[in-house]
Short mmCIF file of C-alpha atoms in Angstrom, two decimals:
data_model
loop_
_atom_site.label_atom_id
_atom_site.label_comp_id
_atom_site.label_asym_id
_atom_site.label_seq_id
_atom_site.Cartn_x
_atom_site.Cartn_y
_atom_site.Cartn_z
CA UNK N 544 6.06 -17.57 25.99
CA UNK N 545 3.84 -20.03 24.15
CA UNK N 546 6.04 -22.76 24.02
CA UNK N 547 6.70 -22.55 27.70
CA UNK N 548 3.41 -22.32 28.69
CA UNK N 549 2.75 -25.33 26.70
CA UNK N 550 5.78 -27.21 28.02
CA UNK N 551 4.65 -26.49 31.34
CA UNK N 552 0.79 -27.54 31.18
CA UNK N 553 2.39 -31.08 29.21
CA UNK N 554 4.93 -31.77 32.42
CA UNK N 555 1.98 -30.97 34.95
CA UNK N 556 -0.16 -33.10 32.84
CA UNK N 557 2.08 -35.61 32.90
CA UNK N 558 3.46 -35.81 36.06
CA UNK N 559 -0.72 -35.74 37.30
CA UNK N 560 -1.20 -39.30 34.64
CA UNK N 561 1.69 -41.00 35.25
CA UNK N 562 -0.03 -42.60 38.91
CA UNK N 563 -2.59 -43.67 36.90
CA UNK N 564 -1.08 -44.84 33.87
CA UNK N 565 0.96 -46.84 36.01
CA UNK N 566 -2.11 -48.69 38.13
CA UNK N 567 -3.70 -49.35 34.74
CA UNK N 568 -0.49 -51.21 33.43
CA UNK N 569 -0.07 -52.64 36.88
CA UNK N 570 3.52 -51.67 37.92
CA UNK N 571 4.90 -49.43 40.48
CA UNK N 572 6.35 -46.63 40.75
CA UNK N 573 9.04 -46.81 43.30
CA UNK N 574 11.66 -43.76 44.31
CA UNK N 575 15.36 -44.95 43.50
CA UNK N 576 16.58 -45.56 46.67
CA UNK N 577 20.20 -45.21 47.67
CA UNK N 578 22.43 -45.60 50.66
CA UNK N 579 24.21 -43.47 51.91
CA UNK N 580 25.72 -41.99 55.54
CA UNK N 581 26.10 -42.87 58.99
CA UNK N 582 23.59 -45.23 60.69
CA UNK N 583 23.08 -46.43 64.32
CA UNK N 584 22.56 -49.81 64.16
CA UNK N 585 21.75 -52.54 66.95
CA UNK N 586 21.03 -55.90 67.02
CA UNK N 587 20.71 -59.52 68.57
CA UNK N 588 22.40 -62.51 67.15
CA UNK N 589 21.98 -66.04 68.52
CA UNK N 590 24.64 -68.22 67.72
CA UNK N 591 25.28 -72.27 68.48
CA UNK N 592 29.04 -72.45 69.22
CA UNK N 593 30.75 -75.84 69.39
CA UNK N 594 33.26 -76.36 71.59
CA UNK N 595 36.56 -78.64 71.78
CA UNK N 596 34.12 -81.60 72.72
CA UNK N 597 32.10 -81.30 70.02
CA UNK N 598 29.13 -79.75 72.35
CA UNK N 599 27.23 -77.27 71.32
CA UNK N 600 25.81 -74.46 73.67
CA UNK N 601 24.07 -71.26 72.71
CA UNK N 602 25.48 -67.46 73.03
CA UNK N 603 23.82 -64.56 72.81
CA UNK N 604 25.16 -61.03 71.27
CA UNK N 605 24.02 -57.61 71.63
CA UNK N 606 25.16 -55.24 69.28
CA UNK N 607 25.10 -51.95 68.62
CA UNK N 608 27.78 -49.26 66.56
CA UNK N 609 27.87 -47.20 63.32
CA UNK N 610 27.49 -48.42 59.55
CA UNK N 611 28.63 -46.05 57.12
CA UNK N 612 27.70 -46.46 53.59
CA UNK N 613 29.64 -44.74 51.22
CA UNK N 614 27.00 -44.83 48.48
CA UNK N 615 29.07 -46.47 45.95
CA UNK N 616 27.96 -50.40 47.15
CA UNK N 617 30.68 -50.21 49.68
CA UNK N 618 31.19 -49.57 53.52
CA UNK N 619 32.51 -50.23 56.77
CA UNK N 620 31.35 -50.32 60.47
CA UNK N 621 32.31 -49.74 64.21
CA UNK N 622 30.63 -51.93 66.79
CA UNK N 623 30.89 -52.71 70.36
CA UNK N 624 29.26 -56.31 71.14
CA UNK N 625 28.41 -57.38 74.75
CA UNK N 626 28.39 -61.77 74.45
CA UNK N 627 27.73 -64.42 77.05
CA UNK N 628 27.59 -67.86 77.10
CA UNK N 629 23.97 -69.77 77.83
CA UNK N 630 24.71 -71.16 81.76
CA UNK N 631 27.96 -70.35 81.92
CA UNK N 632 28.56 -67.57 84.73
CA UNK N 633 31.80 -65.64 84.13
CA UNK N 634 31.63 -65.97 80.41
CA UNK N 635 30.19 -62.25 79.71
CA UNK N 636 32.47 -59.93 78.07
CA UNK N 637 32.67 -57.60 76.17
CA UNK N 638 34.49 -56.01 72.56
CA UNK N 639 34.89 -53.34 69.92
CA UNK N 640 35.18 -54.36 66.32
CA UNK N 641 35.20 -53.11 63.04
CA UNK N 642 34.73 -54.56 59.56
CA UNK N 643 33.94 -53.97 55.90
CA UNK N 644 31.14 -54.32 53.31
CA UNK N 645 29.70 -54.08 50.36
CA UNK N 646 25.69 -53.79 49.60
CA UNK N 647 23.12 -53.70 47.25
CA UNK N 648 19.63 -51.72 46.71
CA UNK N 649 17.23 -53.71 44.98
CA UNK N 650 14.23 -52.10 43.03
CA UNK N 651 11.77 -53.74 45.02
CA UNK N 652 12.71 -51.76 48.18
CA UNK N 653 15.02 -54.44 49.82
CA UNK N 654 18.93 -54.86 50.35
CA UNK N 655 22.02 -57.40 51.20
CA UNK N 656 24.67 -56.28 53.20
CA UNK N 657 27.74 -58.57 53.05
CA UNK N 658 30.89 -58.54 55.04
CA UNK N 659 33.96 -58.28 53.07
CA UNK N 660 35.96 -61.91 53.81
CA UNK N 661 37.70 -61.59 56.90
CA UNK N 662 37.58 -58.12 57.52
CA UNK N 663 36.19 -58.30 61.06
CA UNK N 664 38.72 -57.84 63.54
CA UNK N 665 38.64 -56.62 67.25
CA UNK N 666 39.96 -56.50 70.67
CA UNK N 667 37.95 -58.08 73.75
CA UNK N 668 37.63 -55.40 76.15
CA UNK N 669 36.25 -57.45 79.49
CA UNK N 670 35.63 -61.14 80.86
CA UNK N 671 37.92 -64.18 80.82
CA UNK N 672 39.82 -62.79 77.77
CA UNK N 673 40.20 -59.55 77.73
CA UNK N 674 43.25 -57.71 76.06
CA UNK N 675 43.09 -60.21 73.75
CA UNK N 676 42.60 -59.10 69.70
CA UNK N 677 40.25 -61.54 67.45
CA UNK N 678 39.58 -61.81 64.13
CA UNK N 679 36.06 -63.56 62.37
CA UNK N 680 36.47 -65.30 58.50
CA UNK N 681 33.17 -64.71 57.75
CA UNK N 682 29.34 -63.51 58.83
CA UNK N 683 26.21 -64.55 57.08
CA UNK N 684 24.68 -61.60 54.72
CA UNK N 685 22.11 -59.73 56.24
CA UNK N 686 19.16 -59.05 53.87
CA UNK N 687 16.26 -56.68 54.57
CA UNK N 688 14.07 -54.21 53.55
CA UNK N 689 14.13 -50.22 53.24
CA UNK N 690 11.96 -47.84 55.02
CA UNK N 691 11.31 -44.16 55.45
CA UNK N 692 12.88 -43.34 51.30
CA UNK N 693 16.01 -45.51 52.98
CA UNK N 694 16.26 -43.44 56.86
CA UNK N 695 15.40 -46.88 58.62
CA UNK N 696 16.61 -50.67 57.16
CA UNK N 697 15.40 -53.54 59.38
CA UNK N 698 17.23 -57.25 58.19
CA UNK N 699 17.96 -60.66 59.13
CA UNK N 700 19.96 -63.16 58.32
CA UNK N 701 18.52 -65.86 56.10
CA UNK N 702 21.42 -68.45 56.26
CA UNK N 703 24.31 -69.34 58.69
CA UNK N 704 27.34 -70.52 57.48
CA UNK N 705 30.33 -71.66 60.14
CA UNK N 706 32.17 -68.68 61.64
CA UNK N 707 35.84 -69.28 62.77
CA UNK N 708 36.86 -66.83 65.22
CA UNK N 709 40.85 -66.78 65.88
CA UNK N 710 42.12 -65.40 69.01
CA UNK N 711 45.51 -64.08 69.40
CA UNK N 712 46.63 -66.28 71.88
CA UNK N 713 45.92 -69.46 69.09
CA UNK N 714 43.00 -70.14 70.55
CA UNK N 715 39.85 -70.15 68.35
CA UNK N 716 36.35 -71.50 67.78
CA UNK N 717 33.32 -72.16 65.69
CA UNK N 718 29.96 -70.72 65.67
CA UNK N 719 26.20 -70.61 63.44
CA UNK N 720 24.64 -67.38 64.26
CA UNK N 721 21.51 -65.73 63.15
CA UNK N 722 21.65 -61.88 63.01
CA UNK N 723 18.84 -59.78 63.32
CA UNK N 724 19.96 -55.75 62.69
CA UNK N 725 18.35 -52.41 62.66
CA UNK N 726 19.49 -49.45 61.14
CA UNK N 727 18.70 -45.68 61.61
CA UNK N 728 19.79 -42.84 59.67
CA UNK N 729 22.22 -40.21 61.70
#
């Protein structure tokens, strides 16, 4: 009974100290934070695409879908997208895609998410090409930082490296885009 008494007073007593040992050391004590579940996620991307002329116009994208993080590092997601093309009427449409990826937590409260290499495929599901199925080799990661012990995420994209989308009637093009998601737990 004595022992557990004192075992008891010595974890209250240290669990009270440990706030202040750490702010005399100055370091923090941070919860491990992992991912894991569904989350609704939407976003805005702005992308330069260059066309067969070598012009470049803008497009916009509007996101929004389910990320599911498996808790292991890895992933996958289901979006729908709604794109147009800067001053170009008719060129609005619409798809559903789907991807992989993997992420990582890092201990100051921020992650990377990073598409798996040409994972992202889809179908266009209205405007000029619809019925047609895509496929995109790459997307920039999308790095960001943790809030509410990991229920919200809020990222961007820090680089933009050239995106090749493929259409399945041969046709395909180029794009820079700069991604800015947020995620909510389900």
């Amino acid at each position: 009974m004595k022992r557990a008494l004192v075992l008891s007073a010595s974890f209250v007593l240290a669990t009270w100290a440990a706030p202040a040992v750490a702010q005399i050391l100055q370091i923090s004590i941070l919860p491990i934070l992992t991912l894991s579940g569904k989350y609704g996620v939407t976003g805005t991307a702005i992308c330069n695409q260059v066309n067969q002329l070598g012009v470049s116009t803008v497009g916009t994208l509007t996101t929004a879908g389910v990320y599911t993080f498996n808790g292991d590092g890895t992933g996958s997601a289901t979006e729908t997208a709604l794109t147009s093309v800067q001053g170009s009427i008719g060129s609005t449409g619409s798809n559903n895609h789907t991807f992989t990826f993997k992420y990582t937590v890092n201990t100051d409260g921020s992650f990377t998410l990073t598409t798996d290499s040409g994972s992202l495929t889809g179908t266009i599901t209205s405007g000029p090409n619809a019925g047609l199925t895509f496929s995109v080799d790459e997307l920039a990661p999308i790095t960001g930082f943790i809030g509410d012990l990991g229920k919200e995420l809020i990222g961007a994209t820090l680089e933009s490296p050239l995106e090749t989308t493929t259409l399945s009637n041969g046709g395909s093009s180029q794009r820079r885009c700069q991604r800015s998601p947020v995620f909510l737990h389900l």
